XYZ file of C-alpha atoms in Angstrom:
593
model
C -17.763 3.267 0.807
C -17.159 7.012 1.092
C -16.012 9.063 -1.660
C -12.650 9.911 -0.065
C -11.791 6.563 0.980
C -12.707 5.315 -2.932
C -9.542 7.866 -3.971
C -7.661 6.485 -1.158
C -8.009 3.093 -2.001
C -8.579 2.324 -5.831
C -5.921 4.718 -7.467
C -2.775 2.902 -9.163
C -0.111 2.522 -6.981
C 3.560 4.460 -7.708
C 5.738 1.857 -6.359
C 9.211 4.307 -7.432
C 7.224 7.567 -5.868
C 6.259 5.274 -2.546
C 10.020 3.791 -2.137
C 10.936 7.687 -2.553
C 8.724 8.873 0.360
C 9.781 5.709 2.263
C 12.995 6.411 1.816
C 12.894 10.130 3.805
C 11.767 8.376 6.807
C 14.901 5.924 6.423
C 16.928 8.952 5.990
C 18.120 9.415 9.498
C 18.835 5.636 10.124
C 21.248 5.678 6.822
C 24.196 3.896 9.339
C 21.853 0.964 10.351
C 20.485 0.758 6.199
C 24.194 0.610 4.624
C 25.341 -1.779 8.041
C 21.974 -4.295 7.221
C 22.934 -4.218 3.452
C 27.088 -5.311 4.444
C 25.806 -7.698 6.742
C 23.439 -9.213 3.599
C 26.520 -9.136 1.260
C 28.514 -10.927 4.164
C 25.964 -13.476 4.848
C 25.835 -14.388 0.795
C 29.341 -15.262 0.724
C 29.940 -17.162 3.720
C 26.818 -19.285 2.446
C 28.455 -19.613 -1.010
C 31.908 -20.227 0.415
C 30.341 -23.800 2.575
C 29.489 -26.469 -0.532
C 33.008 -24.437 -2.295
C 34.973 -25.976 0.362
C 32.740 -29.526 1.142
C 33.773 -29.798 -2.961
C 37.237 -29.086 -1.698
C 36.923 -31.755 1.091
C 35.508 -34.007 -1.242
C 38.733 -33.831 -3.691
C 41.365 -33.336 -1.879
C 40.844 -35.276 1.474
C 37.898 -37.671 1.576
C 38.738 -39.562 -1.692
C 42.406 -39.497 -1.481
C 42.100 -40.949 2.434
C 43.831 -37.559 3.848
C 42.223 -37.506 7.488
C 44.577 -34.198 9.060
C 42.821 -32.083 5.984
C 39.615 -33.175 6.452
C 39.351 -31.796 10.311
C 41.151 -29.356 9.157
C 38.617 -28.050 6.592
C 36.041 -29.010 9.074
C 37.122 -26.510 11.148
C 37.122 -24.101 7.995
C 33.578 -25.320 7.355
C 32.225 -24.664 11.222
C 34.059 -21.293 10.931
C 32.115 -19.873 8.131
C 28.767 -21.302 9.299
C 29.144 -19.492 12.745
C 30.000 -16.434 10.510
C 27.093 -16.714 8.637
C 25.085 -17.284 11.303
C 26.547 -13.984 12.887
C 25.697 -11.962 9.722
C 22.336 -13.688 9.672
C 21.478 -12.460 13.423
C 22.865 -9.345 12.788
C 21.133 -8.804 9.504
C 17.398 -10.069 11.003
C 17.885 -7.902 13.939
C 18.797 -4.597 12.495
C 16.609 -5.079 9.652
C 13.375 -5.432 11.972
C 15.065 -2.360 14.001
C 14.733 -0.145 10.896
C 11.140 -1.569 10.305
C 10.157 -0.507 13.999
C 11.869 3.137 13.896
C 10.229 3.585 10.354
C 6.896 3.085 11.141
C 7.150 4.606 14.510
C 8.070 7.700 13.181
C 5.402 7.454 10.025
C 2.836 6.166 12.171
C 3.743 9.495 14.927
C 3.779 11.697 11.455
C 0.305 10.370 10.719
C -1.426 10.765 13.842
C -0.123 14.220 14.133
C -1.489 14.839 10.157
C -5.202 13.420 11.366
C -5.004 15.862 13.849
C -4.640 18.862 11.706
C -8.118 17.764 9.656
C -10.870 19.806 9.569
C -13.987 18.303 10.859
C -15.265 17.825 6.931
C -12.464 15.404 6.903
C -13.925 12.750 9.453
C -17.408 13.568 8.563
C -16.527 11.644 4.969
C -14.233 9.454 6.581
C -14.460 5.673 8.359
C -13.061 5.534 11.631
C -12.508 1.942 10.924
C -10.693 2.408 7.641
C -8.584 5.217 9.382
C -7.774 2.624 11.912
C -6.484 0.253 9.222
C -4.120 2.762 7.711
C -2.638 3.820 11.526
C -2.276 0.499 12.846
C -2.966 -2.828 10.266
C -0.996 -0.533 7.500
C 1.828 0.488 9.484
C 2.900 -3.036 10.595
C 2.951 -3.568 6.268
C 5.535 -1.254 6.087
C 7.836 -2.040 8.586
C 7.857 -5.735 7.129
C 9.050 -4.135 4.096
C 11.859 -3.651 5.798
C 12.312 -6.441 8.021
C 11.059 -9.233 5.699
C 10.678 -7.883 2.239
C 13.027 -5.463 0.862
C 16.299 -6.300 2.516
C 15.607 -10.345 2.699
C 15.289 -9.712 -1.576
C 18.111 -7.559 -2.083
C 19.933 -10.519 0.545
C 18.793 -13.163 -2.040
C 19.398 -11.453 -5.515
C 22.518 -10.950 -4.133
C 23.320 -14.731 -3.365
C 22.297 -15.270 -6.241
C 24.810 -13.224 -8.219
C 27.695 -14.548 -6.166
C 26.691 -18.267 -6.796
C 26.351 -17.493 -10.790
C 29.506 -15.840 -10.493
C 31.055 -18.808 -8.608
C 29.198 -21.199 -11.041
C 30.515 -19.537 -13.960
C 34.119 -19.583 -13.139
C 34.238 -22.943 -12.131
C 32.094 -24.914 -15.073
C 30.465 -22.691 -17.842
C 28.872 -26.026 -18.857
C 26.869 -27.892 -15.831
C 26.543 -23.502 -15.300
C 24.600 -23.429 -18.538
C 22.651 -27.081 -17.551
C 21.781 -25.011 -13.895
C 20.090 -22.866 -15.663
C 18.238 -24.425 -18.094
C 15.093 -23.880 -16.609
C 15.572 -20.330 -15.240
C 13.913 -19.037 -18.213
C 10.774 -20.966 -17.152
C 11.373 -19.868 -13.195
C 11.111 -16.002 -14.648
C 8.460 -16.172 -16.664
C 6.313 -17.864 -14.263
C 7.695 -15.565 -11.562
C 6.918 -12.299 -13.154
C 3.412 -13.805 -13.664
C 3.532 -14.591 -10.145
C 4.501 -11.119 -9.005
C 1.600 -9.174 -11.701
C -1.460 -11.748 -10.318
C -0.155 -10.848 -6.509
C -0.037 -7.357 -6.994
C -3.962 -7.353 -7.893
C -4.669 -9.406 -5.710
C -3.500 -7.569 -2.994
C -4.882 -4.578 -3.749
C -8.344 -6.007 -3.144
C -7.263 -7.687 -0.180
C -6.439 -4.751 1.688
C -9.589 -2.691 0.168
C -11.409 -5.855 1.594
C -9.054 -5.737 5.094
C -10.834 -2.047 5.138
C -13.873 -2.785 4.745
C -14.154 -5.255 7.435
C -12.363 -3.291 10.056
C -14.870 -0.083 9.363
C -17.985 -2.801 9.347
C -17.005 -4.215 12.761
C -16.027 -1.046 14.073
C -18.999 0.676 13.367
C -21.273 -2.167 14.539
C -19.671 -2.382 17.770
C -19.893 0.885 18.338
C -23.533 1.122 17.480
C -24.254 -2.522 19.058
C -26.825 -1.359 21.504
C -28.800 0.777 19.001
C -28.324 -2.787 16.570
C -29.910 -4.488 19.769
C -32.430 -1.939 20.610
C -33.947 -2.676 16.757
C -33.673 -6.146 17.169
C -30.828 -5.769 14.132
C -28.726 -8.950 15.057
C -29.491 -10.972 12.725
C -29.453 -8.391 9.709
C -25.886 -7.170 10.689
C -24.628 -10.673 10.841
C -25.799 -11.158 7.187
C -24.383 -8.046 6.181
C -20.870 -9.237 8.194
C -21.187 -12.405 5.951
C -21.102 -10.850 2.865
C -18.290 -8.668 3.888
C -16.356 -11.653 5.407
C -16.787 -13.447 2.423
C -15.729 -10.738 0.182
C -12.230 -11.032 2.550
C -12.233 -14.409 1.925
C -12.025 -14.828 -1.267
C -9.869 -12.268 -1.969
C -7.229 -13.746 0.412
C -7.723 -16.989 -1.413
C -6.976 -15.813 -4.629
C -3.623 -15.229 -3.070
C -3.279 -18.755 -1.801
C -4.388 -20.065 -5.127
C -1.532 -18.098 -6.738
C 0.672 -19.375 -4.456
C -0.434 -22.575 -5.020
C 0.660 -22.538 -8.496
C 3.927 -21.273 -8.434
C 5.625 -23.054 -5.556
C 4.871 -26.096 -7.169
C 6.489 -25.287 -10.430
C 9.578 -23.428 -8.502
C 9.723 -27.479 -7.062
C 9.470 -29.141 -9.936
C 12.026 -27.266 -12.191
C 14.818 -27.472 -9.083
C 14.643 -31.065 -9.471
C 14.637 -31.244 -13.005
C 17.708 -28.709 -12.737
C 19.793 -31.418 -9.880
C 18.324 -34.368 -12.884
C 19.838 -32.765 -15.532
C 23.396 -31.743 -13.600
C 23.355 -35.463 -12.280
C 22.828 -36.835 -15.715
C 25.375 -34.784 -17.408
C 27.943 -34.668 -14.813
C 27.952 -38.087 -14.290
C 28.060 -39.143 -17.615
C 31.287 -37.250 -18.118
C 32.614 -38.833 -15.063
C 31.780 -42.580 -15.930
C 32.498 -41.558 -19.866
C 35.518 -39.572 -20.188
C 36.858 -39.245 -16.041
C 36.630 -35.680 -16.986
C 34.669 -34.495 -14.323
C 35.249 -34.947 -10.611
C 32.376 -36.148 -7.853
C 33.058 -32.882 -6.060
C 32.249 -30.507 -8.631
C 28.851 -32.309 -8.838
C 28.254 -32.489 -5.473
C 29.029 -28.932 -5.671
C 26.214 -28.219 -8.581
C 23.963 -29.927 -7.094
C 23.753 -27.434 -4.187
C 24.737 -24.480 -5.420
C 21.959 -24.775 -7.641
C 19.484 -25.492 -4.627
C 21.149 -22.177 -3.293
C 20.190 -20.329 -6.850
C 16.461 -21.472 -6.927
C 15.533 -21.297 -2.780
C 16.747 -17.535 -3.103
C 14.205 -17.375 -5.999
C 11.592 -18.770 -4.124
C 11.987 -16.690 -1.205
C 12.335 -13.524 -3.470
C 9.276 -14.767 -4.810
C 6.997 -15.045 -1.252
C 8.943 -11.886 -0.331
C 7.488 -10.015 -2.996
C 4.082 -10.587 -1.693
C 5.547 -9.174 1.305
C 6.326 -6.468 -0.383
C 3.970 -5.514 -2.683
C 1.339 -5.459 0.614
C 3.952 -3.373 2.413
C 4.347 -0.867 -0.840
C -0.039 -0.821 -0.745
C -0.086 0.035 2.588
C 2.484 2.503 2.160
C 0.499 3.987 -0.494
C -2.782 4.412 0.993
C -0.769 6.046 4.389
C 0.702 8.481 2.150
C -1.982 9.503 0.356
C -3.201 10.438 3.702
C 0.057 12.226 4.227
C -0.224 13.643 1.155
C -3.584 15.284 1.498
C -3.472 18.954 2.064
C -6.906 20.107 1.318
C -8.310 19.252 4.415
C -6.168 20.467 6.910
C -6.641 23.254 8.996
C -5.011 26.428 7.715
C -3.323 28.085 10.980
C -3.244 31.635 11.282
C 0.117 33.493 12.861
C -1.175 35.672 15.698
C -1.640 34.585 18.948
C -4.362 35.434 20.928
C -3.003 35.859 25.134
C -5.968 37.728 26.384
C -9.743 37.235 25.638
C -12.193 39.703 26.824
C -15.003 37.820 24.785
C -16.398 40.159 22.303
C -17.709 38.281 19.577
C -19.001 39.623 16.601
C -20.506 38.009 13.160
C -20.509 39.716 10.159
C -23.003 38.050 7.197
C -21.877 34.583 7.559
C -22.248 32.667 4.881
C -21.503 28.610 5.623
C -22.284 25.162 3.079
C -21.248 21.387 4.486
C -21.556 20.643 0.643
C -20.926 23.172 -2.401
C -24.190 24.612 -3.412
C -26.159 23.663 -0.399
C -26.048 26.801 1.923
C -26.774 26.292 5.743
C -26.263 29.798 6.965
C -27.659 32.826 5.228
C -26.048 35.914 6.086
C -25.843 35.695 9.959
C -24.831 39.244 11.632
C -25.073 39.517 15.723
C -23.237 40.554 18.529
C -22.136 39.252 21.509
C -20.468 42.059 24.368
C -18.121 40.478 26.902
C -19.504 38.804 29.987
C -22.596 38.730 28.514
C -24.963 35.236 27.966
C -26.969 34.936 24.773
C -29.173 31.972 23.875
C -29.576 30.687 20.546
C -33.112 28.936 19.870
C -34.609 27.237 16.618
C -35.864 24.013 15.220
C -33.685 21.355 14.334
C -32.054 21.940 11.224
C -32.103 25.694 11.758
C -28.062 26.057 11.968
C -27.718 26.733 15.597
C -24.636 23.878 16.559
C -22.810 25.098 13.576
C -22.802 28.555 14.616
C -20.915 27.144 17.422
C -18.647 24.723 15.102
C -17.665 27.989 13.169
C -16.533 29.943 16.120
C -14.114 27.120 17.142
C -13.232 26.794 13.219
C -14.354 23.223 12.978
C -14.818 24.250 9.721
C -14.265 27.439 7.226
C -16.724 30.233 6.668
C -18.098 30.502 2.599
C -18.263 34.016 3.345
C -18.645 37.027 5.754
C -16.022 37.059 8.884
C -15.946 35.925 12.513
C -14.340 38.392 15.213
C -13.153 37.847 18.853
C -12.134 40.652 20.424
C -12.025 42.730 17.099
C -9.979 40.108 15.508
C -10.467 38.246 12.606
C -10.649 34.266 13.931
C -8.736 33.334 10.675
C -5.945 35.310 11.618
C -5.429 33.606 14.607
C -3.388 30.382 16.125
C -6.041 27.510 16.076
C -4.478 26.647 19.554
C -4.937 29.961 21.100
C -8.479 30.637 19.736
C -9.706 27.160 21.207
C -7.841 27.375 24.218
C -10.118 30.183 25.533
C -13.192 28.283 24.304
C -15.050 25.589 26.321
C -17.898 23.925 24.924
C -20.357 21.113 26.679
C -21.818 19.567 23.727
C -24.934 17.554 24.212
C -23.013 14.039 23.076
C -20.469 14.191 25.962
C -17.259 12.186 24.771
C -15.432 10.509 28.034
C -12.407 8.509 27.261
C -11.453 5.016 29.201
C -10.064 6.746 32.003
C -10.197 8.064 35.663
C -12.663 10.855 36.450
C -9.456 12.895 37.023
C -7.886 12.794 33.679
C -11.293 13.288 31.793
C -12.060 16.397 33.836
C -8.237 17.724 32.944
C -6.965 16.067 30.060
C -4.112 15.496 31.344
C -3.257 18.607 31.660
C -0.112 19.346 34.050
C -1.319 22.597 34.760
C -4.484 21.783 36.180
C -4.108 20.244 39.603
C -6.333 17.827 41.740
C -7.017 20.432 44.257
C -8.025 22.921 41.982
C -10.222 20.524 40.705
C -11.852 19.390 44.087
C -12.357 23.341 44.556
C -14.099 23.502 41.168
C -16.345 20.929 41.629
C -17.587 22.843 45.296
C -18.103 26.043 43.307
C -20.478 24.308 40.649
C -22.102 22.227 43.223
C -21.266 18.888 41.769
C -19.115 17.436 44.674
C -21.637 14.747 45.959
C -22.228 12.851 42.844
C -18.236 12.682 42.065
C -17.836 11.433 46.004
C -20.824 9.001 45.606
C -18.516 7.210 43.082
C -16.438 4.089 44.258
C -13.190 6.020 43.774
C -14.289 9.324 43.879
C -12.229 10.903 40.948
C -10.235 8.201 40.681
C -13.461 5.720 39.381
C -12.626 4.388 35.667
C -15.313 5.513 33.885
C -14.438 2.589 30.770
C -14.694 3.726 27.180
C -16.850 6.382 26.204
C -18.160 6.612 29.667
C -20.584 3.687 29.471
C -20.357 3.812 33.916
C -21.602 6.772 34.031
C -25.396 7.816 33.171
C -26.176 10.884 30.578
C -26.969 13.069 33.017
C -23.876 12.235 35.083
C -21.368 12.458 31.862
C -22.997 15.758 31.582
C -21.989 17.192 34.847
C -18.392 15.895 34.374
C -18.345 17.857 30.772
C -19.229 20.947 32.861
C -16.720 20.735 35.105
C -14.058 19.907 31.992
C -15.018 23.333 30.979
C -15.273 25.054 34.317
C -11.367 23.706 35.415
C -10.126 24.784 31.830
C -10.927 28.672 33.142
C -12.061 29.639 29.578
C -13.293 33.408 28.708
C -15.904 31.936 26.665
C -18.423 29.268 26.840
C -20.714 27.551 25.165
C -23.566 25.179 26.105
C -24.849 23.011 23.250
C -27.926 21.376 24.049
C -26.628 20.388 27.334
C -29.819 19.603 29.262
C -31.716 18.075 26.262
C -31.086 14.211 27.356
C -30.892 14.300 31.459
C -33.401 13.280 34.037
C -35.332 15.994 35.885
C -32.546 15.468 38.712
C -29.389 16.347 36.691
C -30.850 18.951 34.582
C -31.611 21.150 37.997
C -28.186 20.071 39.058
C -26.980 21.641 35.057
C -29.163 24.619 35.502
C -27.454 25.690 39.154
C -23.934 25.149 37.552
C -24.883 26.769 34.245
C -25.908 29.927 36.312
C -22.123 30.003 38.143
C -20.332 28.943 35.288
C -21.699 32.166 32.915
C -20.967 34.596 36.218
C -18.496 37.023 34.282
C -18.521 34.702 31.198
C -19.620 35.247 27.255
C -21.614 32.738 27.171
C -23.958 31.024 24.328
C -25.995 28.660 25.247
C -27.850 26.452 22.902
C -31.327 24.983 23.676
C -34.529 23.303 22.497
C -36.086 24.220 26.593
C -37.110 27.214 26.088
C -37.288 27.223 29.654
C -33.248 27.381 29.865
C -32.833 30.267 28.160
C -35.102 32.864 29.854
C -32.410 34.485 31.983
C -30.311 34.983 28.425
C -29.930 38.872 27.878
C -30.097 38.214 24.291
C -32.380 35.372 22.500
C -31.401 34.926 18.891
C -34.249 32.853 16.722
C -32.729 31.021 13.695
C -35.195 29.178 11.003
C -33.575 27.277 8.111
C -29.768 29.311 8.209
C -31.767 32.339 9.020
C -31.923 34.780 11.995
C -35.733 35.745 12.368
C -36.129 37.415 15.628
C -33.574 38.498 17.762
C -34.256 40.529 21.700
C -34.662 39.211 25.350
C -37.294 36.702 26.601
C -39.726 39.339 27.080
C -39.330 41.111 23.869
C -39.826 37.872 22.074
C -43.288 37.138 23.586
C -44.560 40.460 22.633
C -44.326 39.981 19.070
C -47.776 38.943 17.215
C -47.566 35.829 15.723
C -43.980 35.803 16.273
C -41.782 32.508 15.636
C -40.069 32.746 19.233
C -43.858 33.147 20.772
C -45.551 30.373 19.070
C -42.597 28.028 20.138
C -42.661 29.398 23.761
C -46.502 28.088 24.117
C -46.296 24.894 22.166
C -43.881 24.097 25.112
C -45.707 25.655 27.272
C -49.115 23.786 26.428
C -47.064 20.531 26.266
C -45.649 21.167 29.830
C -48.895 21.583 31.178
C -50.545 18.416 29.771
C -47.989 16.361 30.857
């Protein structure tokens, strides 16, 4: 498990800070919370109010033989169970309707933090863990509101109103109904401690299964490639077991308690039967209704107890999940710190001035990088791999934060800027071209409403990739299914270009984008690449040495470190030089093959 994910998940939970932060997202549905908590306090005493008047019945109108008051009550009896039933529907309804609005408008809150992160952020975390907290979490915390906190506060509350009721009419078979509710709490409390751990490690364990089978599907044809199958699947059993038994120490809890919560409710209805009845058949003091009576108001006391019980599992996963979410929330240090200015025009002067950059503290990857780039003009940035050249690339988009030194476009300092309006006039091909599961359409504009279909039918005839997109079943309508898996490298490629192309950015940038194609695609890359940096800062970014010839500047990097910098033929001039030596070990390699 990642170090971030570690804080995330094994810190002690806060359950009074977590209701506080749940409670600002209940804040604006405050009408629908106080009408679900009158509908609970309705609900408890039209449920009390039934075996009140079935002792009545019993009294008054069944023994003494008085049929008129019997219907009548009847009718008083069918009366409050439609009412309860009311408060009941109303109550379930507008409880779950809280639960949905909540976590809609967490779950929107937390997609909107993730994408704020800088790039260090993912690089530490699981995609599969983050998937937990945004989808398996959120549905946690809206049944905290639609079976957990309300359905407890519901039953505490019936339970006041039947001690209350129990109290006034019999402090003695009162005292006998709870003569085991010292037992009841002890073993609940215990109950509610054992759950809580357990829990914990069953969502740590929930985690760590989604992020295993995540990453394996992902990955599957690299596991197949390797002949991994079997491997992974022992790996997935240890997981799964893991999730196992952590879920069963939750049923064995379980186990234990309902059982007792059984046994003492019928020792409870023994003991009021005993008593009761002995006074009746001893002394006529006591009356059959008010036993009847006992006997279920104190099932009513002890199924409340039992629910409040199985709710609090309910909760306590709800309160975990809402946890590890906000500690997400909650997480400042790795989101991207905006600038105020915006930046309208771009010329594309970029400038770097001794950049210093470390992925981890102490471990420098750039050394003091200086260069310029004038507007409209195409530089190429060459080295081994390792030498620093993508994250050149990743610091002019501010992916990530500089160590030291500064970054200019157009004179201005990058960290003053909008993160929007920097990127916005940025396109990069990268050599790993992400396509989502979608038409050829949206992936070429994102979606965006202000690029049109036409414009992109024209784009595609001015980079000269028209004929592949037509050869298509669907043209730019063909579903190109997750990550592009229809599609071949070379083809994914061509679409990336013309992502950029349609975007109309002032600066591009071409990261190894011809490193993985066929012979075929990578002329079809080279013609585009030649219209597309027409008028353009471009950088380009290659291991071909053969790509970057036409570049008007070359810039050599070796470990973090610029080591020769000047055009194509500059480069082979120099004795010895790093740029020359790679140019023939290419060039020797070309020629053998």
């Amino acid at each position: 498990m990642r170090p971030q994910l570690n804080r995330m998940s094994d810190h002690k939970v806060n359950k009074s800070h977590t209701f506080k932060q749940l409670y600002h997202f209940v804040k604006p549905y405050q009408g629908v919370f106080f009408a679900v908590a009158l509908f609970a306090i309705l609900s408890s005493l039209f449920s009390t109010g039934q075996p009140y008047l079935i002792k009545i019945a019993m009294d008054k109108y069944i023994t003494p033989k008085d049929y008129e008051g019997l219907v009548r009550i009847t009718y008083g009896l069918v009366a409050l169970l439609v009412a309860e039933v009311l408060m009941q529907f109303l109550f379930s309804y507008y409880s779950n309707w809280l639960g949905q609005n909540v976590i809609r408008d967490v779950r929107e809150k937390l997609f909107a933090h993730l994408l704020r992160f800088k790039m260090r952020y993912f690089d530490k975390s699981s995609v599969g863990v983050l998937v937990t907290r945004a989808v398996n979490d959120m549905e946690r915390i809206g049944e905290i509101f639609s079976s957990g906190l309300f359905e407890m506060a519901s039953d505490l509350l019936k339970m006041l109103v039947i001690t209350v009721v129990m109290f006034v009419i019999d402090w003695k078979l009162a005292l006998i109904s709870y003569a085991t509710m010292p037992f009841i709490l002890y073993f609940t409390r215990w109950f509610q401690r054992a759950m809580n751990a357990a829990f914990v490690e069953v969502r740590k364990e929930v985690a760590h299964l989604n992020a295993f089978v995540q990453e394996r599907i992902s990955g599957i044809k690299l596991v197949q490639l390797f002949a991994q199958e079997k491997e992974e699947l022992e790996k997935f059993k240890v997981i799964n077991e893991r999730h196992k038994r952590a879920w069963l120490k939750t049923i064995w809890y379980n186990s234990i308690f309902f059982p007792i919560g059984d046994l003492c409710v019928s020792i409870t209805i023994a003991l009021i039967v005993w008593f009761g009845g002995y006074q009746l058949v001893s002394t006529n003091v006591y009356d059959l209704g008010n036993i009847f009576l006992f006997i279920q108001l104190s099932q009513q006391l002890f199924r409340p107890l039992r629910h409040i019980a199985d709710k609090f599992n309910t909760l306590q996963m709800g309160i975990i999940a809402s946890d590890r979410v906000f500690a997400i929330l909650a997480d400042e240090a790795d989101e991207e710190l905006e600038g105020t200015r915006q930046l309208t025009e771009v010329k594309g002067d970029i400038r770097f001035v001794d950049v210093h950059f470390e992925y981890v503290k102490g471990e420098n990857i750039l050394h003091g990088i200086t260069f310029d780039v004038a507007q409209g003009e195409t530089i190429a940035i060459v080295g081994a791999t390792g030498a620093g050249k993508t994250t050149i690339t990743n610091l002019l988009n501010r992916f990530y934060d500089i160590s030291s030194g500064a970054i200019y476009v157009d004179g201005v300092n990058i960290k003053e800027l909008k993160l929007s309006s920097l990127r916005k006039h940025i396109a990069t091909v990268l050599q790993d071209v992400f396509l989502f599961a979608d038409s050829i359409l949206n992936n070429i504009t994102l979606k965006d409403p202000n690029i049109t279909e036409e414009e992109v039918i024209e784009a595609d005839k001015c980079i000269g990739v028209r004929d592949f997109l037509m050869s298509l079943r669907g043209g730019y309508h063909f579903n190109v299914k997750e990550r592009g898996t229809m599609l071949s490298a070379g083809q994914r490629q061509l679409i990336a270009f013309l992502r950029a192309y349609v975007h109309k950015p002032q600066i591009l940038i071409l990261d190894e984008a011809t490193s993985s194609v066929d012979s075929h695609s990578e002329k079809l890359i080279q013609e585009a690449t030649e219209r597309m940096t027409q008028g353009r800062t471009s950088i380009i970014i290659a291991h071909r040495l053969t790509t970057v010839k036409k570049a008007s500047k070359i810039i050599v990097l070796d470990k973090g470190k610029i080591v020769e910098m000047g055009t194509h033929t500059e480069l082979l001039k120099v004795e010895n030089g790093y740029y020359r030596n790679l140019y023939e070990v290419q060039f020797l390699d070309s020629k053998a093959s």
